[in-house]
Coordinates of C-alpha atoms and ligand atoms in Angstrom, one line a residue:
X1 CA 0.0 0.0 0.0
X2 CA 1.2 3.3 -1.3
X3 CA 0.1 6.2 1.0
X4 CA -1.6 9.6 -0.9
X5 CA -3.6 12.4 -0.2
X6 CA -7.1 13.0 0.2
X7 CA -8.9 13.6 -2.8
X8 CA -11.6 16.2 -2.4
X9 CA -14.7 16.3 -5.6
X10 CA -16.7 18.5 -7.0
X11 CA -18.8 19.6 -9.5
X12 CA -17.1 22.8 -9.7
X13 CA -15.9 25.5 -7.5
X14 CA -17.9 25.1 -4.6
X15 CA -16.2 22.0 -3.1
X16 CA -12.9 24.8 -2.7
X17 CA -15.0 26.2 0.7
X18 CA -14.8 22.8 1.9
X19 CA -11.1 22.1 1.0
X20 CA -10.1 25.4 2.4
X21 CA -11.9 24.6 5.8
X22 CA -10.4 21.4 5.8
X23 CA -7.0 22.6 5.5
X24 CA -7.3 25.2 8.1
X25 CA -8.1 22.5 10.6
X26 CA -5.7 20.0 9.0
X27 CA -2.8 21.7 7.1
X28 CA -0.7 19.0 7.6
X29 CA -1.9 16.4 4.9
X30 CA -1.4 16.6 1.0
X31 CA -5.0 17.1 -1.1
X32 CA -5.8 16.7 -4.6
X33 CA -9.0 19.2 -5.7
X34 CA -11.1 17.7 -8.7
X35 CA -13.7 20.1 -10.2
X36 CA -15.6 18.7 -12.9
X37 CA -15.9 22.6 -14.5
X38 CA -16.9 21.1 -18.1
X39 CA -20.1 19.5 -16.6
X40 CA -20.8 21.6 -14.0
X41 CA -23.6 22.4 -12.7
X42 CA -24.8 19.1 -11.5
X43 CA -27.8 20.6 -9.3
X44 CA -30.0 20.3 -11.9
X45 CA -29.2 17.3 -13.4
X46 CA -31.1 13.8 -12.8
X47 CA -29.6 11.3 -10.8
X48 CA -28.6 9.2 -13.3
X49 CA -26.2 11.6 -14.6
X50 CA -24.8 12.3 -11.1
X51 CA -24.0 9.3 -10.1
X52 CA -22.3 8.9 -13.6
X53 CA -19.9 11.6 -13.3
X54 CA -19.6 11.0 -9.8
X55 CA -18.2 7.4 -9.6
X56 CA -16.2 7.9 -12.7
X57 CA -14.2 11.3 -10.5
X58 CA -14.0 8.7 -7.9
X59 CA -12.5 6.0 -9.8
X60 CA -10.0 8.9 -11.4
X61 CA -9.0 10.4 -7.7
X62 CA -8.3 6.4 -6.6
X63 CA -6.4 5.9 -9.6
X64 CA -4.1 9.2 -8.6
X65 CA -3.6 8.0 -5.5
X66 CA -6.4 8.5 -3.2
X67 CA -7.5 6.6 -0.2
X68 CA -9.9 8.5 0.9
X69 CA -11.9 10.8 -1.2
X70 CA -14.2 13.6 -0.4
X71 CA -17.8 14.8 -2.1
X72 CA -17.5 18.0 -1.3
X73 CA -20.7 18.7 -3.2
X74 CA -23.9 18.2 -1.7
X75 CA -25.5 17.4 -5.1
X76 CA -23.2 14.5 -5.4
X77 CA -23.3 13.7 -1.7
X78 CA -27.1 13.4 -1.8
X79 CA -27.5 11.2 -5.5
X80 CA -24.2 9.4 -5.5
X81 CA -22.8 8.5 -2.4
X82 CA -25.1 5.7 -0.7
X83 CA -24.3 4.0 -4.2
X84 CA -20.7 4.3 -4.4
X85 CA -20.1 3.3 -1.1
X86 CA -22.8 0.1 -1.1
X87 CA -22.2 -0.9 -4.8
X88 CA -18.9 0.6 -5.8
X89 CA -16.2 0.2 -3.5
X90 CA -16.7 -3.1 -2.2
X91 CA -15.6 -3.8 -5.6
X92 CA -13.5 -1.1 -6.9
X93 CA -11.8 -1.7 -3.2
X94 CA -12.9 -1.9 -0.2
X95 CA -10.2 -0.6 1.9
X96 CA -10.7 2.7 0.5
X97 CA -13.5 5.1 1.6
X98 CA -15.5 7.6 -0.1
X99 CA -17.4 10.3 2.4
X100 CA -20.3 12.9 2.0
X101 CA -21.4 16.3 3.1
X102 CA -24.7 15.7 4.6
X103 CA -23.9 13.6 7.1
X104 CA -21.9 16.0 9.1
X105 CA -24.1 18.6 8.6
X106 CA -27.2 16.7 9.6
X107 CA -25.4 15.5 12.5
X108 CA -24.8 19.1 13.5
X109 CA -28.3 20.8 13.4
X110 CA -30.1 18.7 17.0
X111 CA -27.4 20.7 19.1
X112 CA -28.3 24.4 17.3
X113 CA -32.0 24.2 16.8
X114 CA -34.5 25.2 19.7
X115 CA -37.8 25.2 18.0
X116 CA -36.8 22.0 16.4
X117 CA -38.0 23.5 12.7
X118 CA -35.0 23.5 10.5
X119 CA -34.6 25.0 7.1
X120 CA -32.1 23.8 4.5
X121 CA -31.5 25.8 1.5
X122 CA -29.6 23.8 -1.3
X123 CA -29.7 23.2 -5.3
X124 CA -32.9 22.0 -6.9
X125 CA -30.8 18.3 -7.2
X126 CA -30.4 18.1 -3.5
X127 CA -34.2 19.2 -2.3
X128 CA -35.7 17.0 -4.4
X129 CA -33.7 13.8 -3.1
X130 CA -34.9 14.9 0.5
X131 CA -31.7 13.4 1.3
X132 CA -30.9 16.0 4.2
X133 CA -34.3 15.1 5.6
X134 CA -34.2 11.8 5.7
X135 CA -30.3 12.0 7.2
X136 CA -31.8 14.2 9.7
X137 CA -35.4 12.0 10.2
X138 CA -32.8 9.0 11.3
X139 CA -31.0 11.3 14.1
X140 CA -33.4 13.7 15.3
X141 CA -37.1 12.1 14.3
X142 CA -38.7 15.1 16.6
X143 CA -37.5 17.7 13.9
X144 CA -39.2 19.4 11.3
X145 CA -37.6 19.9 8.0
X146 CA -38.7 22.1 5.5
X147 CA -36.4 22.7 1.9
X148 CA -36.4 25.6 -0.4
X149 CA -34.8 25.2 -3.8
X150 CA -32.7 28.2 -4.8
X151 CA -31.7 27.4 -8.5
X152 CA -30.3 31.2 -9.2
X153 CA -27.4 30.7 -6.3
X154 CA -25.3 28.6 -8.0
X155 CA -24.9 31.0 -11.2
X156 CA -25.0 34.0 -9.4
X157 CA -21.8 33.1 -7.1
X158 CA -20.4 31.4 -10.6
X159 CA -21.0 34.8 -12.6
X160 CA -19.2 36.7 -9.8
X161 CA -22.8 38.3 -8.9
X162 CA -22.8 37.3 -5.4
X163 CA -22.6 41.5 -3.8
X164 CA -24.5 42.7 -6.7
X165 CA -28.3 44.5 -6.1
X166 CA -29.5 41.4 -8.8
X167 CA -28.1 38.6 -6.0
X168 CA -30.5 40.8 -3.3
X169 CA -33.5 39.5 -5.1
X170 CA -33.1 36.3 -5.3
X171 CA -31.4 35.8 -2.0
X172 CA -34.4 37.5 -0.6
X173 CA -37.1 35.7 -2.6
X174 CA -36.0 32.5 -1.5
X175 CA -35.5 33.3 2.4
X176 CA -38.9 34.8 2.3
X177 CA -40.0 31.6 0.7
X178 CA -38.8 29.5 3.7
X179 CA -39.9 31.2 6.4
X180 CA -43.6 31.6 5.2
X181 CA -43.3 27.9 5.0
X182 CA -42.6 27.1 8.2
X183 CA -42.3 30.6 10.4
X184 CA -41.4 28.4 13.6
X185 CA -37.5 27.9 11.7
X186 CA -34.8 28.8 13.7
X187 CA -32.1 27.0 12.0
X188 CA -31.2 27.3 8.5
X189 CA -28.8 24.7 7.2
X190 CA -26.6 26.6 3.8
X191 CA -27.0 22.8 1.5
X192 CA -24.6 23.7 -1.0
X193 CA -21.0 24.4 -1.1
X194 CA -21.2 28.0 -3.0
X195 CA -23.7 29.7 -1.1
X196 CA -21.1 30.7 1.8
X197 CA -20.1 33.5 -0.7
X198 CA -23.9 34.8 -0.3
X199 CA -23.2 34.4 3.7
X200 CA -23.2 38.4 3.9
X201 CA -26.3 38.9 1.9
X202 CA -28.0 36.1 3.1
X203 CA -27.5 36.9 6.9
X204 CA -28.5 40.5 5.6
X205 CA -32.2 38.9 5.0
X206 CA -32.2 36.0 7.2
X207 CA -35.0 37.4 9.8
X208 CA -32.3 37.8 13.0
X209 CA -33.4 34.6 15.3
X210 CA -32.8 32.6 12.9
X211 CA -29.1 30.8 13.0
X212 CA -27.4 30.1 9.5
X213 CA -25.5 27.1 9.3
X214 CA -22.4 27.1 6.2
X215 CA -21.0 23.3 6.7
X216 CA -17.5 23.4 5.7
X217 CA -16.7 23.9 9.5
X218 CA -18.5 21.0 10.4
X219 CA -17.3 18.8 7.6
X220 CA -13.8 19.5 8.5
X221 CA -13.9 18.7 12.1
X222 CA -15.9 15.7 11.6
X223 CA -13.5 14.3 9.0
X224 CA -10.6 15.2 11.9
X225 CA -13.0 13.3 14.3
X226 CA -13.2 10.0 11.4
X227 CA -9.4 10.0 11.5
X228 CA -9.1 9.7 14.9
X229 CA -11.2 6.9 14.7
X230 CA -9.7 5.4 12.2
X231 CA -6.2 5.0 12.1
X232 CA -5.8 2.8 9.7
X233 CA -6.9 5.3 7.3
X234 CA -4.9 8.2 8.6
X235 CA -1.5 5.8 8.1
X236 CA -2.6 5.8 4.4
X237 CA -2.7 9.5 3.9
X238 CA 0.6 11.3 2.9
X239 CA 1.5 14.7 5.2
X240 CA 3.1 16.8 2.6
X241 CA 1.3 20.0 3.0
X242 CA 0.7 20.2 -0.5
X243 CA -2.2 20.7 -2.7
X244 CA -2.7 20.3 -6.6
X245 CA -6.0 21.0 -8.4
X246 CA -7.5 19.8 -11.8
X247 CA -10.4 20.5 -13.6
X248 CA -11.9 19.0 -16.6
X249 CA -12.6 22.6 -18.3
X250 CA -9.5 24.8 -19.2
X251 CA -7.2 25.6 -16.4
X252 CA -6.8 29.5 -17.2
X253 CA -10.7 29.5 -16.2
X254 CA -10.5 27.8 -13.6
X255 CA -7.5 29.3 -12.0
X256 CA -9.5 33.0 -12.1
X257 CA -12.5 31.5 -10.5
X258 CA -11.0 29.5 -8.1
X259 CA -8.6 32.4 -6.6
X260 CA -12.3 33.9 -6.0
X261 CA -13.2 31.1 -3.9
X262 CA -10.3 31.0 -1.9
X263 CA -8.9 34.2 -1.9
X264 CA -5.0 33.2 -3.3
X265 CA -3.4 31.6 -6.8
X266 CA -4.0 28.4 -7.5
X267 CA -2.4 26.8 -10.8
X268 CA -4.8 24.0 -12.1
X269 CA -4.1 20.9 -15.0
X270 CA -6.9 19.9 -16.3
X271 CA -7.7 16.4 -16.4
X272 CA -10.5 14.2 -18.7
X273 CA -12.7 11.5 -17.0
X274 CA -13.5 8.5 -18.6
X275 CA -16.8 6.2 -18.3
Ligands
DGL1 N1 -21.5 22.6 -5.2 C1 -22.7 22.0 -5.5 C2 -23.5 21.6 -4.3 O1 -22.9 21.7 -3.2 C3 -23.6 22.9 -6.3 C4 -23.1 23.2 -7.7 C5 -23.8 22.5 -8.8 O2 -25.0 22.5 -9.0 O3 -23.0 21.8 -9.5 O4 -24.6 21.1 -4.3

């Protein structure tokens, strides 16, 4: 067994606010970023597709090296995931491990919510596989969970939009949405990995006794909190320090956008994925 670094997926950009949060908690390992910028976005795709493009980033990210990859997409988290690690690994390999979003952030939400009636504001994808409720139904049954679609997010944060008066509509459409759903909310779960560059406008709407949730914090501390547990994972990971990035669109592109996301120069290869 070779030891590597922890490959970390997504559909684009978005899965850099999880990667970043990671590495502030654990600088010490080596990463590889994969966004899949060609086919992105994947919210509004069917499942079929997801899981499709999903398992074949996986398979790429093993195949570089990676014992332990990370969907750091809730899209992918919520239609690919239970299949790749029931179907898939046991025979791609089943000493290696392939972990969500969700989970973390569900697991969070019982310890912040008081009026047990939760929001969760995510891609059109994710709502409709009511995959945070049901994560959420298994852990805290006495919640309430209500889910608002927000299919403008995504592009606005992508088409650098995100402080601009157009991103105050939509921000605000969709909050309002939520909580004349369910006025009892108190907790608002962010279900996609962009929308913590709309944390500033959406806090600026969010009615103020309500708590907003972004997850990378929780995904990082719980992924600390899995290697801990498992050691025999953490001898498989590589501590370098280092991190490379590829993207199946042009690496000029994705180098601009990226340094949006996380606010220094990155220098990406881009990479193809193969069914
Ligand atoms: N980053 C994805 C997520 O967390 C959203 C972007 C997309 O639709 O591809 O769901």
């Amino acid at each position: 067994m070779v030891p590597g670094p922890i490959g970390v997926f997504d559909s684009g950009y978005g899965g850099l606010t999880i990667l970043r949060q990671i590495r502030e908690l654990m600088p010490q390992y080596d990463y590889l970023y994969l966004g899949d910028n060609a086919r992105a976005p994947y919210g509004i795709r069917s499942f079929d597709v997801v899981y499709e493009f999903t398992i074949q980033a996986v398979r790429k990210l093993f195949q570089m090296g990676c014992h332990l990859v990370i969907l750091g997409c809730n899209t992918a988290s919520a239609k690919a995931l239970r299949t790749i690690q029931q179907k898939d690994l046991p025979q791609l390999d089943p000493q290696r491990r392939v972990l969500g979003v969700i989970r973390p952030t569900a697991e969070c939400v019982g310890q912040i919510t008081q009026t047990r009636h939760v929001g969760i504001m995510a891609t059109p994808g994710t709502i409709r596989s009511h995959t945070y409720r049901m994560e959420i139904a298994k852990l805290y049954p006495d919640i309430k969970v209500t889910g608002e679609a927000c299919p403008m997010w995504v592009p606005l944060v992508e088409n650098h939009e995100a402080d601009s008066p157009g991103a105050d509509y939509f921000v605000q459409k969709h909050i309002e949405n939520l909580m004349y759903r369910d006025p009892k909310i108190d907790s608002v779960i962010l279900g996609c990995t962009h929308y913590p560059l709309l944390l500033d406008k959406i806090r600026q709407f969010m009615p103020s006794q309500v708590t907003v949730i972004p997850q990378g914090d929780y995904v990082a501390h719980s992924l600390q909190d899995y290697l801990r547990r498992h050691p025999e994972m953490e001898a498989r990971l590589t501590r370098g320090a280092s991190v490379s990035y590829y993207t199946t669109e042009h690496p000029v592109t994705f180098n601009e956008n990226a340094s949006f996301f996380l606010k220094s120069a990155v220098q990406a290869q881009r990479i193809v994925l193969e069914s």
